[in-house]
Structures are given as structure tokens and as C-alpha cells.
Coordinates of C-alpha atoms in Angstrom, one line a residue:
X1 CA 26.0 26.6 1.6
X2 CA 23.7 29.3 3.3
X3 CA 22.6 28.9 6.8
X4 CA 18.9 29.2 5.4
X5 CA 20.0 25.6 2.9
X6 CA 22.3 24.0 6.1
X7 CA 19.3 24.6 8.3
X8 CA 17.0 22.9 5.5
X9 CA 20.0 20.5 5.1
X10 CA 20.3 19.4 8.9
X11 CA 16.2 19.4 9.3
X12 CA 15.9 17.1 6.6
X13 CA 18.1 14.5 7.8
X14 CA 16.7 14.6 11.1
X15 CA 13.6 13.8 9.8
X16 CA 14.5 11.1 7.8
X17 CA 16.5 9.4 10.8
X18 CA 13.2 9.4 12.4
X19 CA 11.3 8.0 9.8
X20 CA 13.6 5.1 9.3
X21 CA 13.8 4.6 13.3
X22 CA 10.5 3.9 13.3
X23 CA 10.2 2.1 10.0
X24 CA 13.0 -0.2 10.7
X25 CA 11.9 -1.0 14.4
X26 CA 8.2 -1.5 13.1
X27 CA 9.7 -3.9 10.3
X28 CA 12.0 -5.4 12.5
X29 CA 8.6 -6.4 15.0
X30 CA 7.0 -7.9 11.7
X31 CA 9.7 -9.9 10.1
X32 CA 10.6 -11.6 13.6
X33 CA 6.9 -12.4 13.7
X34 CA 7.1 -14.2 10.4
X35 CA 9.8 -16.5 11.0
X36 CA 8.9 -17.0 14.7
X37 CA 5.4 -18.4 13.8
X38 CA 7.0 -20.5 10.9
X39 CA 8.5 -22.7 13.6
X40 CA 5.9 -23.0 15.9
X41 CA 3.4 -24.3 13.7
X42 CA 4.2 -28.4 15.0
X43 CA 4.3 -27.5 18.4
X44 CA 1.1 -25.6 18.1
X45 CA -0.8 -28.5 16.7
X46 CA 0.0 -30.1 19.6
X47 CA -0.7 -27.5 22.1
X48 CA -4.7 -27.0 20.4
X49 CA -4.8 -30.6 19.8
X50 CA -5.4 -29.9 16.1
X51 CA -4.4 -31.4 12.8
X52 CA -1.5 -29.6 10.9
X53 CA -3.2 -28.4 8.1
X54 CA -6.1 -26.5 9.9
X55 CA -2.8 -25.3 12.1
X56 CA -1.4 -23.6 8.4
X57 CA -4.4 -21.3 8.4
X58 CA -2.4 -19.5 11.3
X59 CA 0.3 -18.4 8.4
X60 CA -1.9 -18.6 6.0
X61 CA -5.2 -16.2 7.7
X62 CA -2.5 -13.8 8.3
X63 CA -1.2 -13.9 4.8
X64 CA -4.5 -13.4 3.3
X65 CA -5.2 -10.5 5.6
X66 CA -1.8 -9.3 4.4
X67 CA -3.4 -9.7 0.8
X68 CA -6.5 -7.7 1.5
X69 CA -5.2 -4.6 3.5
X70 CA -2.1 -3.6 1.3
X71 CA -4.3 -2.5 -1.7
X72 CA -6.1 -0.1 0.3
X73 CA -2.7 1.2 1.8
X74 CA -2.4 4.5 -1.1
X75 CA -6.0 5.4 -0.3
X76 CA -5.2 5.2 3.3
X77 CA -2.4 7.3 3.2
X78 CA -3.9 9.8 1.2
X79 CA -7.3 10.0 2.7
X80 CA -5.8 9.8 6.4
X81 CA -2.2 10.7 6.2
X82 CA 0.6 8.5 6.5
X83 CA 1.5 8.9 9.7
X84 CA -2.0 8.3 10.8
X85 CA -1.5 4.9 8.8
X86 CA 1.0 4.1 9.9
X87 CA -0.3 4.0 13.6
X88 CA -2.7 2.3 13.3
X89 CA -1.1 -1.1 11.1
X90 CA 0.7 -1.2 14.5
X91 CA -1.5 -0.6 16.7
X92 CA -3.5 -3.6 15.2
X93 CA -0.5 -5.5 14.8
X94 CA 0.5 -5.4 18.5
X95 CA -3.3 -5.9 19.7
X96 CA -3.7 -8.6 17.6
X97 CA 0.1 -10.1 18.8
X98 CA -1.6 -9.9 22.5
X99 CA -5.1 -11.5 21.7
X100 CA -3.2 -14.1 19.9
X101 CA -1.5 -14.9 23.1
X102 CA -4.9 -15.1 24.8
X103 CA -6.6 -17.7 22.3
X104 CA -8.1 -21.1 24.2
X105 CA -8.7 -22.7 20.5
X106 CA -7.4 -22.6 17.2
X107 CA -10.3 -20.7 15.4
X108 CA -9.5 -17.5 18.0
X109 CA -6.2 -18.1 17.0
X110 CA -6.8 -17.8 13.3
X111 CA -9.0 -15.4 13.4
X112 CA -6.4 -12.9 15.8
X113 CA -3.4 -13.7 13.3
X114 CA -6.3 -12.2 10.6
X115 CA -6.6 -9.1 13.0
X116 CA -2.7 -8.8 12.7
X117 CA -2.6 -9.3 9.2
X118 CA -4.6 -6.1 8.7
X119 CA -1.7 -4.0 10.5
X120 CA 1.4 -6.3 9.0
X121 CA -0.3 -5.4 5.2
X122 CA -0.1 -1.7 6.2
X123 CA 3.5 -1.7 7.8
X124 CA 5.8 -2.1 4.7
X125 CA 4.2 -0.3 1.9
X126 CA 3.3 3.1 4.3
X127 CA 7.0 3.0 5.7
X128 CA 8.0 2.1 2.5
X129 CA 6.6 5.4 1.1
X130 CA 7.3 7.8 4.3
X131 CA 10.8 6.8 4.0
X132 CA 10.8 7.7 -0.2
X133 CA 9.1 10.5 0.6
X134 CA 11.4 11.9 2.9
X135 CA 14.9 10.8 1.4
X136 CA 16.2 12.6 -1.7
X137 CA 17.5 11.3 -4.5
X138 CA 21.0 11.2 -3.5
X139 CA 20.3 9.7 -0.1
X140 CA 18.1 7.1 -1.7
X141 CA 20.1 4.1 -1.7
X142 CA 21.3 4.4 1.9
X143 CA 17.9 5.0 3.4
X144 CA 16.7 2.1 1.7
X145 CA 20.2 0.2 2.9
X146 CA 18.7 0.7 6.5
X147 CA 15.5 -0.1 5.5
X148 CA 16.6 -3.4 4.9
X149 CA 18.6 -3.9 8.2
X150 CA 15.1 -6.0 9.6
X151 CA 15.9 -8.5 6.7
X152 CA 19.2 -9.5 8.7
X153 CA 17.8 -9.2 11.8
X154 CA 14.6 -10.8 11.6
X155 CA 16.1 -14.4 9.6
X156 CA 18.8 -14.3 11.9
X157 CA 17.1 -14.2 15.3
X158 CA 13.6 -15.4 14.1
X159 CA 13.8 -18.9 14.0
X160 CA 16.3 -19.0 16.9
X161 CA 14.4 -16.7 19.1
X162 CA 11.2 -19.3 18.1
X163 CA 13.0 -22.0 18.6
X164 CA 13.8 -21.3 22.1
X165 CA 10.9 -19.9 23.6
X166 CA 8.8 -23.1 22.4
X167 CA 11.1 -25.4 23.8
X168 CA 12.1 -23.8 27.2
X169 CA 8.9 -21.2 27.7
X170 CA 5.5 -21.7 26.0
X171 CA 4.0 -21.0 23.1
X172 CA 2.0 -17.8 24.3
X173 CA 5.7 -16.3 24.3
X174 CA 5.6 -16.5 20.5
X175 CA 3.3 -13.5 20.6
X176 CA 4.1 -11.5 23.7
X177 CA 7.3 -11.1 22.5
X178 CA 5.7 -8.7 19.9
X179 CA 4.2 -6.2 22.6
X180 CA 6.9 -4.3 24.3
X181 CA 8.7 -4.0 20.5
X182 CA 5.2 -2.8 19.3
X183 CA 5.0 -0.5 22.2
X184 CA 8.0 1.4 21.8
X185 CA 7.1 2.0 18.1
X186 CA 3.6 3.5 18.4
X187 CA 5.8 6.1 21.0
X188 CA 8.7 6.8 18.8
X189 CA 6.0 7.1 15.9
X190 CA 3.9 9.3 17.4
X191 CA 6.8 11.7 19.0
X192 CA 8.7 11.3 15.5
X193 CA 7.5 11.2 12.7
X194 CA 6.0 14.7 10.9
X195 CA 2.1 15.5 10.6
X196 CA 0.7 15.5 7.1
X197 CA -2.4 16.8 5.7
X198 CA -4.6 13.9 4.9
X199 CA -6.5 14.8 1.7
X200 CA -10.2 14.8 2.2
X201 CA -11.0 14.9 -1.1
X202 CA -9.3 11.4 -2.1
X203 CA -11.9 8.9 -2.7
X204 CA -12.3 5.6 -2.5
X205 CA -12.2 3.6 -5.3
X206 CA -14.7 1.0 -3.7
X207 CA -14.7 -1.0 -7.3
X208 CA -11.2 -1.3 -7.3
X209 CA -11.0 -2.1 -3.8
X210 CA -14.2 -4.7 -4.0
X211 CA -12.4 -6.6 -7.4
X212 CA -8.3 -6.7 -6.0
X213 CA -8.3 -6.9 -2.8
X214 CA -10.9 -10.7 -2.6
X215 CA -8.9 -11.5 -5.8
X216 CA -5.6 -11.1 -4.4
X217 CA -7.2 -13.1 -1.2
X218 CA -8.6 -15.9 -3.5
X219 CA -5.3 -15.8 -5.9
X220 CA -3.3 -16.8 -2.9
X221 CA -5.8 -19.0 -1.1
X222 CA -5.9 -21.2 -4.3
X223 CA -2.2 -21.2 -4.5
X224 CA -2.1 -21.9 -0.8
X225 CA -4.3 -24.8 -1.1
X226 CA -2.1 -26.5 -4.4
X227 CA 0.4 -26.5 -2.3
X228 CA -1.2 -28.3 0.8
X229 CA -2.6 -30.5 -1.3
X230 CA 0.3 -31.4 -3.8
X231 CA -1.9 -30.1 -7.1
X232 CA -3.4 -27.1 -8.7
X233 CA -6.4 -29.3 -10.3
X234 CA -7.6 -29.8 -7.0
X235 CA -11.1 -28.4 -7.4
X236 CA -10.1 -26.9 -3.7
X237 CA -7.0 -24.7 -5.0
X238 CA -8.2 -24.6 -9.1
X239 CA -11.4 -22.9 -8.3
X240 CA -10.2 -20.0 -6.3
X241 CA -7.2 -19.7 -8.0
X242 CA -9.4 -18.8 -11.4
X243 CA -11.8 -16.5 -8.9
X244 CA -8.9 -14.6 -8.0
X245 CA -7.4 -14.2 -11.9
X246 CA -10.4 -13.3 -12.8
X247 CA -11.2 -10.8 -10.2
X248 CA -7.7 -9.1 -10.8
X249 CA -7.9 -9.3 -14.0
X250 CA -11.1 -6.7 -13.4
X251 CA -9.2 -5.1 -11.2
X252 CA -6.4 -4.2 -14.3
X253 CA -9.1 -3.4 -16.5
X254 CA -10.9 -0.7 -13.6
X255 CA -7.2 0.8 -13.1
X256 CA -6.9 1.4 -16.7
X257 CA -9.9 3.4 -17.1
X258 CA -11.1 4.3 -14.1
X259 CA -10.8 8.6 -13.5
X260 CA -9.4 8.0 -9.7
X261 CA -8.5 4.5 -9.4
X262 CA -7.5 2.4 -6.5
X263 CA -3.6 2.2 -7.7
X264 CA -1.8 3.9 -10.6
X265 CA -1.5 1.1 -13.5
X266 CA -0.2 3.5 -15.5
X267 CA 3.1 3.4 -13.7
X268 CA 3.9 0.0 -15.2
X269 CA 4.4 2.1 -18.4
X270 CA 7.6 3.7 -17.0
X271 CA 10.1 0.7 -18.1
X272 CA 12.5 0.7 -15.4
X273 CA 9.5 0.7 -12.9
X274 CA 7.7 -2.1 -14.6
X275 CA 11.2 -4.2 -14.6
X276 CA 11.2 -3.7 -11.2
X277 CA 8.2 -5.3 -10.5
X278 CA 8.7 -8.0 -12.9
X279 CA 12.1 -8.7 -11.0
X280 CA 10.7 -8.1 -7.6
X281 CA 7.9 -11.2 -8.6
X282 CA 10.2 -13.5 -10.1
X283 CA 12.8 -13.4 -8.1
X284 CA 11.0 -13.9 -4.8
X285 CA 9.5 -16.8 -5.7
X286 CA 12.4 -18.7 -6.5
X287 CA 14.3 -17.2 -2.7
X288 CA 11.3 -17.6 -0.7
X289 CA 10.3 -20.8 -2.0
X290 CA 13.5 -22.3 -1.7
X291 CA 13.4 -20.9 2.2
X292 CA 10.0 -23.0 3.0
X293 CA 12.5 -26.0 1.4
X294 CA 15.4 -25.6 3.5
X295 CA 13.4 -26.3 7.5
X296 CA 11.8 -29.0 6.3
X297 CA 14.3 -31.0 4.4
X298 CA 16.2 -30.4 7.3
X299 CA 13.4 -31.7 9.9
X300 CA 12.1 -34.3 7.5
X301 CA 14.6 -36.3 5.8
X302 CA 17.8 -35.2 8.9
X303 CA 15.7 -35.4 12.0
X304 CA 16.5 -32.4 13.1
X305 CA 14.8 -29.9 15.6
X306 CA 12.9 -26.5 15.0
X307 CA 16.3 -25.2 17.1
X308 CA 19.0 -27.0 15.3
X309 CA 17.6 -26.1 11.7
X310 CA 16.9 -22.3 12.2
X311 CA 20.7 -22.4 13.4
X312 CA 21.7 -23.1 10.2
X313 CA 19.8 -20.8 8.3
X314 CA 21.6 -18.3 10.5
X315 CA 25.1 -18.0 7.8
X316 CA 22.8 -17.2 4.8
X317 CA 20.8 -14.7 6.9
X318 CA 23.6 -13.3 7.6
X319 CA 25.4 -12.8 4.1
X320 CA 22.0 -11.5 3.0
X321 CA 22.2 -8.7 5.5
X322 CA 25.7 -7.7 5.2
X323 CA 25.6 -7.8 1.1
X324 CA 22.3 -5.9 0.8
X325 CA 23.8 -3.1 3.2
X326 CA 26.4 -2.6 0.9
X327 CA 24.9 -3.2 -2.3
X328 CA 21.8 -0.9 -1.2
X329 CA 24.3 1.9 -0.4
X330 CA 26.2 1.3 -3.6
X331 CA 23.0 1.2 -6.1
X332 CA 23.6 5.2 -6.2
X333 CA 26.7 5.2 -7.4
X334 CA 27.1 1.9 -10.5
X335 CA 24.8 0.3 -13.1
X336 CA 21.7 -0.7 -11.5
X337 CA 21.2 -3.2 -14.2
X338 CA 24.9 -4.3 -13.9
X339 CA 24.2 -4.9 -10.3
X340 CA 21.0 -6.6 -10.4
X341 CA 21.8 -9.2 -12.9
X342 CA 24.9 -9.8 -10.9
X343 CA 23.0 -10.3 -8.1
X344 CA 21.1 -13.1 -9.9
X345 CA 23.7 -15.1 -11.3
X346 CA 25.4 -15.0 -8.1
X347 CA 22.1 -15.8 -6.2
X348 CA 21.4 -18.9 -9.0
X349 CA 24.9 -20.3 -8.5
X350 CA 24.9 -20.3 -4.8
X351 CA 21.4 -22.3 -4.2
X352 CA 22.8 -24.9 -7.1
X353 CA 25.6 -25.8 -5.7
X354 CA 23.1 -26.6 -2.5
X355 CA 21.4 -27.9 -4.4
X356 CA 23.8 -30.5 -6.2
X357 CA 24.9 -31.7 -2.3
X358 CA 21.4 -32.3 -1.0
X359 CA 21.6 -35.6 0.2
X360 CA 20.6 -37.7 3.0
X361 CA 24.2 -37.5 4.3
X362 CA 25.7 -34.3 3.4
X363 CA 28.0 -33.2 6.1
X364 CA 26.0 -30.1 7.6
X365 CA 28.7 -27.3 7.1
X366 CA 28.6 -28.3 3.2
X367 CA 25.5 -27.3 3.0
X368 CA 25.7 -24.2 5.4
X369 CA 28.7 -22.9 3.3
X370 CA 26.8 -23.1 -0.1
X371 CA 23.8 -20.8 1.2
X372 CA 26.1 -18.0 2.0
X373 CA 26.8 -17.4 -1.5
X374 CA 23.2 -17.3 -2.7
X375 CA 22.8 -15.1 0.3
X376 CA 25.5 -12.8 -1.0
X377 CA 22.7 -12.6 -4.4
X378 CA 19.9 -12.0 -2.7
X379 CA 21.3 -9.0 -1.1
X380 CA 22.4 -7.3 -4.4
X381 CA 19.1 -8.2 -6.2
X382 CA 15.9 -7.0 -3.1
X383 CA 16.4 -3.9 -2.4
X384 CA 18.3 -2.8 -5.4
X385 CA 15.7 -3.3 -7.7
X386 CA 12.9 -2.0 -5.2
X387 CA 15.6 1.3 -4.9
X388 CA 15.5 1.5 -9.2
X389 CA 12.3 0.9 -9.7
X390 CA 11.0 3.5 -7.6
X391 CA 13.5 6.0 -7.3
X392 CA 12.0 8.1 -10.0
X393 CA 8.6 8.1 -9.1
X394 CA 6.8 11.2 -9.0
X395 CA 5.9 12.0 -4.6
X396 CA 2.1 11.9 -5.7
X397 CA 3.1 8.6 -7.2
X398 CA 5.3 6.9 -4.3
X399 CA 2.2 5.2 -2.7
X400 CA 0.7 3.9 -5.4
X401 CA 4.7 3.2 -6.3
X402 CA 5.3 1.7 -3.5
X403 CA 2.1 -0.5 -2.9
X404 CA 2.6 -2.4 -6.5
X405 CA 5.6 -3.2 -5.5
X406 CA 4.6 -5.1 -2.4
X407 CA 1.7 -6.8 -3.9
X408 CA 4.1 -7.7 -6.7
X409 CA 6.5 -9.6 -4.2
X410 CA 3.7 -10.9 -2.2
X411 CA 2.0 -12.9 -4.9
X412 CA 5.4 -13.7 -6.2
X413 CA 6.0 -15.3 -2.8
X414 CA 2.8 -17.4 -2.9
X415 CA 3.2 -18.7 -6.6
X416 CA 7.0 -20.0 -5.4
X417 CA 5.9 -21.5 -2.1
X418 CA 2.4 -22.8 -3.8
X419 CA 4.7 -24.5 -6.8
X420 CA 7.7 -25.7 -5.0
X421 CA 5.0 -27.5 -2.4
X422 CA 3.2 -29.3 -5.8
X423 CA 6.5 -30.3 -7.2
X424 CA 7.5 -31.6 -4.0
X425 CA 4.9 -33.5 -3.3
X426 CA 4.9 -34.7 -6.6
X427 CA 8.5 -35.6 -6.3
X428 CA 8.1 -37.3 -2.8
X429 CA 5.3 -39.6 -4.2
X430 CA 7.2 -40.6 -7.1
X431 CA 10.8 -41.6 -5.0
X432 CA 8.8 -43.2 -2.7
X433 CA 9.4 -40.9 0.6
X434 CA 11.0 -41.8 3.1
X435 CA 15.1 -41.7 3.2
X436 CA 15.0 -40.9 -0.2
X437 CA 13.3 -37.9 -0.3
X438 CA 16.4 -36.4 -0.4
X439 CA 15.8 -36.9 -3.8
X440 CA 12.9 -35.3 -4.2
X441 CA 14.2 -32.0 -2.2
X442 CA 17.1 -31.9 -4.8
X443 CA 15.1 -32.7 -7.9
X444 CA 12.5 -29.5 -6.2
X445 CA 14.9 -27.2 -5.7
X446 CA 16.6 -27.3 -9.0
X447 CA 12.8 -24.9 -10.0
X448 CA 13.9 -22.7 -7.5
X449 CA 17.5 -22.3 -9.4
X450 CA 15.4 -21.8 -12.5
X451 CA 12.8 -19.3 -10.8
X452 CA 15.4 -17.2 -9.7
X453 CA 17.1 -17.5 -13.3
X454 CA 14.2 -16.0 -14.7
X455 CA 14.3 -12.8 -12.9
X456 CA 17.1 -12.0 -14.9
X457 CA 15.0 -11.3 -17.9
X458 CA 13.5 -8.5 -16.6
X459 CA 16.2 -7.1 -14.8
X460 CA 17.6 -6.3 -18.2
X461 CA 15.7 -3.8 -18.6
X462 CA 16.8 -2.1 -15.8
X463 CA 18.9 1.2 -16.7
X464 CA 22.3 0.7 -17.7
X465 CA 23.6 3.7 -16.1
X466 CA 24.1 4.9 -12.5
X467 CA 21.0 6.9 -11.0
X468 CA 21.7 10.3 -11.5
X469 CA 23.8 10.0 -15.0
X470 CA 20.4 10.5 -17.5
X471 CA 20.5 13.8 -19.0
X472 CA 16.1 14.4 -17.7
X473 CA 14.0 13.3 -15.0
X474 CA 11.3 10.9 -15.6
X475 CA 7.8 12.8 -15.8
X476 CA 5.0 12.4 -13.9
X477 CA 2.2 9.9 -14.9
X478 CA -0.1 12.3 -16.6
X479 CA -3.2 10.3 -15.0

């Protein structure tokens, strides 16, 4: 190696350990903020006096906002520059953490977790893309191995962390928690991570923009709503549920012959990158689904605290951490598709034998034992697939890339927590509630077994052979 390629060598990695410093500590802020909120949500109804379900819209306004920002996250990075992006989705995010602190009603609360939504929809998909970006090919799997350390993290601490400040501080701690971690990234971003060029010429595509991003909103909305209210016919849930197809569905059509479109459509041509998002839909919706399940099976039909259930969520946080570090890292080297599909069996067979031992009774560490193993799954399936699918992308196509992919997962999220909430409801009505409801989490998460299951058509499509073994690189999209 010359000292010209060491230099290059040693310059590149430096970069990309800043990159993923920032990234991961940006993600890490996010994640926590996620599954501290998720246990607050009682306690806050009774701090703002306010009926649970107008308490929801504090997860669900941020999800929306989510919804509605991360389509315009290629344009933004293009017509800005990603590492102007990426300060400002946390600079919103951590203003929006301290306003939410501040808020003397629910509405202001809403309507702050909305403001932070804007900044959460930007974090993922623009690190996402600065660390692809930076990372070459052969580096690939271990930069996106640390990428994923916030997924152990944040489960792991998140609903402890919640836990405890609602029962031994206050609820403003919730959100103020999210400043000094918010603070340290906007100075590690701004000190570390490279200037790019924005591209002044990169329009808009305001069509595209005006027909996904309230489509996407509505689409989730809708599903939101089935779930809250235990059906999808509800004129409330079925009528912007169809908005939002419908709306998307112009969306595709625009991104398909549009000159300059909002995202690349033409992408989902590439096989192994439209498995990916297939996969990365699918298989989300089954794992996060079953995760709404879990607290309030444990709260409902066990009695037990916001504490003492995010405590035992802490084994399979843990195994997903530890077996998507490795599998991450390992991606480069085996059968991506071997691996994935693994993944998925192992993931299916580990949430039903929860599942067979819910019960009203069930000795806890039963259950705590079986979650490990779909934990080891779900580590070999997430950031695996996200690694394959875009691994090959053209640069000029890793926003776009990398965007599809999170609104992918995102609405796969919100059709498995929307249809696990109907069939439980429906199952709950039909057992009679009560004690045995048991039954009706069992009988509910037997369609997050089959969920998962189904990811595993898709993810036979992957490639067969380790990343770096095809004789040609994959071209370009011509568009």
C-alpha cells in the first residue's frame, strides 16, 4: 500500500467513525424517546386529566409527523446537503423534546410531539444514507452493525429509564431527558461530520410530495384508528385508510413517469432491493406488533406495573442487540439469503413458543426465556436485509435507497400494530375479557407468528451468495 492509498485508507475511516458517532448517538436519543413515551401514556392521562384515547394522539401525532417528513428526506439532502439535514431533524427534535416538557394541556402536548416528529422522520433515513455513503463495500456490514447498537440500547433502557422517572420524578422528565443527549449531537455533528455541496439545481417534486406524504399520513391515521377502535369498517379508520391508498397509489403512478420524481420507484426493479423492502414490511409488522402485545398483556391480564413489565422486555432486548451485532458484521462474509430466512424461522419459533405459554398463570421467567430466542431472529433478519438490499445501490441512489426503505418498515409497523389491535379486540369481545383474556392475547399473537412467517417469502429472493462473490456490479438506475 502507498502512503498516498494509507493516507486515503486512514482518512476514510476517520470519517466514517464520525459519521456513525453521530448517527448512533442521534438514534440512540430517538429510539429511547420511543419506548420512554410508550410507558408514560397512563400516567399522562392522568396528569392532563384526559381520556386515554385523546392521550394516543401523543404516539400517534408524532408518528404521523414521522410519516410526512421522511418522504421529503432525498430532496432534503440533495437540495441542502446532508449534513445540513441532518442538523436540523435534531435540532427540531431536541426543541420540540423541551417544549414538550413545557406543555400546560394535552393539545400543546400533541401538537410539540408533531414538531418532533418532523426531526425523528429526518434522523434515520439521512444517517442512514451519510453512513452508506461513507462506508465501502467491504466495511458495509460492520458500519451498519454499529448502526444498530441504538436498537439494544434504546429497548433495553427505554422502558426502564420511563418507568422510573414517572414513578419517582415527573413526567416533564420524560422529555428533558432528550436535551443534554440532543445537545451533544448537534456539537459532535457540526465538528464531525464532512461539508457537502448541496445541489441547487434539485427540484422539488411538489406533486410527489403533495400525493405521499398526506397519503402516508392518512394510510396510518386510518390504521391507527382500526386499531383504537377494534375494526377497519369503522367509517373513522375505513375512510382515511382508502384516502391514503388512493393518494399513494398516485404517488406510484407520478414516480413512474415523472422526469425528476420525489423518490426513485425504479429501484424496486433491482430484485434483491425490492426483496428487501418486501422483507423489511412484512417482517416488522409481525415484531413490532407483537411488541405493542407483550406491555399490555402483561399490565392487563398480570397486574403488573409500567416498571415491572419493561423489566422483562429487557432479555429479548438484549438478544436482539447482541445477535444483530454479530449477524450485521457477518452479512459480508455468508449467504445473505441463507441468513435472512434463518433469521425468520428462528424469529417465528421463538414468539410461538410464547406464544403456546401465554396464560393467566405462566410462571414469568417461562415467558422471559421464550422471547430471547425470537430476539436472537430479529437480529439476523433487521439489519441484514436493510445491509442487502442496499448495499448495491448506486451513491446518487442511496437517499432515495435509503428513504423507501424506512417508509417500507414504517407502514409495515402501522398495518401490524393497526391489525393485531382489531384482532385483539375482536378476540377480547368474543372470550369475554376479563381473566380470560389470556386467551385472546394467545389466540392474537399466533398472526404475529404468521406475519413474521411471511417475510420469508420475500427474503427468498435475496442473493444466494455472499456480497462481493457476483462476477458484476449492479448498474445504476438509468432514470
Amino acid at each position: 500500500m502507498t502512503g498516498r492509498t494509507a493516507s486515503t485508507a486512514d482518512g476514510t475511516s476517520r470519517g466514517l467513525a464520525g459519521v456513525l458517532t453521530v448517527v448512533v448517538i442521534g438514534s440512540i436519543m430517538a429510539v429511547l424517546d420511543v419506548t420512554i413515551v410508550n410507558v408514560a401514556l397512563r400516567p399522562l392521562a392522568v396528569v392532563f386529566d384526559a381520556p386515554l384515547a385523546a392521550v394516543q394522539w401523543v404516539v400517534t401525532g408524532y408518528t404521523l409527523a414521522l410519516a410526512a417528513v421522511i418522504p421529503a428526506a432525498a430532496w432534503a439532502m440533495s437540495r441542502f446537503g446532508a449534513k445540513r439535514a441532518y442538523l436540523t431533524a435534531i435540532a427540531l427534535f431536541t426543541a420540540g423534546s423541551g417544549l414538550a416538557a413545557l406543555s400546560w394541556n394535552i393539545e400543546t402536548l400533541v401538537l410539540f410531539r408533531i414538531l418532533q416528529g418532523l426531526g425523528g422522520g429526518l434522523l434515520v433515513p439521512v444517517g442512514m444514507a451519510m453512513v452508506i455513503r461513507t462506508a465501502d463495500r467491504e466495511r458495509m456490514g460492520r458500519a451498519m452493525a454499529l448502526l444498530g447498537i441504538p436498537v439494544l440500547i434504546g429497548p433495553v433502557t427505554g422502558p426502564i429509564l420511563g418507568g422510573w422517572l414517572i414513578d419517582t420524578r415527573s413526567w416533564h422528565w420524560i422529555f428533558l431527558v432528550n436535551l443534554p443527549v440532543g445537545a451533544l449531537a448537534l456539537v459532535l455533528a457540526a465538528r464531525l461530520l464532512r461539508h457537502d455541496e448541496p445541489q441547487p439545481a434539485s427540484r422539488l417534486d411538489l406533486v410527489g410530495l403533495l400525493t405521499l406524504s398526506p397519503g402516508l399520513a392518512l394510510l396510518i391515521y386510518g390504521l391507527s384508528t382500526a386499531g383504537e377502535r377494534g375494526s377497519l369498517a369503522a367509517p373513522q379508520a375505513l375512510l382515511p385508510t382508502v384516502a391514503g391508498l388512493l393518494l399513494t397509489i398516485g404517488f406510484v403512478v407520478r414516480g413512474l413517469t415523472a422526469r425528476a420524481p420525489l423518490l426513485r420507484l425504479r429501484l424496486l426493479r433491482d430484485r434483491t432491493f425490492a426483496a428487501g423492502c418486501a422483507a423489511m414490511v412484512l417482517f416488522p409488522a409481525g415484531y413490532f406488533g407483537s411488541m405493542l402485545l407483550a406491555p399490555m398483556y402483561y399490565q392487563t391480564t398480570r397486574g403488573l406495573g409500567a416498571t415491572e413489565s419493561g423489566m422483562l422486555a429487557v432479555p429479548l432486548a438484549v438478544a436482539v442487540g447482541v445477535s444483530m451485532q454479530i449477524a450485521t458484521r457477518r452479512v459480508d462474509r455468508v449467504s445473505p439469503r441463507l441468513m435472512v430466512l434463518s433469521g425468520i424461522l428462528i424469529a417465528a419459533c421463538g414468539l410461538s413458543l410464547f406464544a403456546v405459554q401465554v396464560g393467566p398463570e405462566t410462571p414469568y421467567w417461562r415467558l422471559a426465556a421464550a422471547l430471547p430466542v425470537m430476539g436472537v431472529g430479529v437480529g439476523m433478519v433487521m439489519m441484514p436485509a436493510n445491509t442487502t438490499a442496499i448495499r448495491g445501490l448506486a451513491t446518487e441512489d442511496v437517499p432515495s435507497g435509503s428513504t423507501l426503505l424506512n417508509i417500507g418498515s414504517q407502514v409495515g409497523v402501522s398495518i401490524g400494530t393497526a391489525l393485531l389491535s382489531v384482532v385483539l379486540a375482536s378476540n377480547t369481545a368474543r372470550t369475554g375479557g376479563g381473566i380470560r383474556s389470556a386467551a385472546a392475547f394467545q389466540h392474537t399473537y399466533w398472526w404475529a407468528v404468521m406475519l413474521l412467517a411471511l417475510a420469508a417469502l420475500p427474503a427468498a429472493l435475496l442473493p444466494r451468495r455472499r456480497a462481493g462473490a457476483t462476477s458484476a456490479p449492479r448498474l445504476p438506475d438509468p432514470a
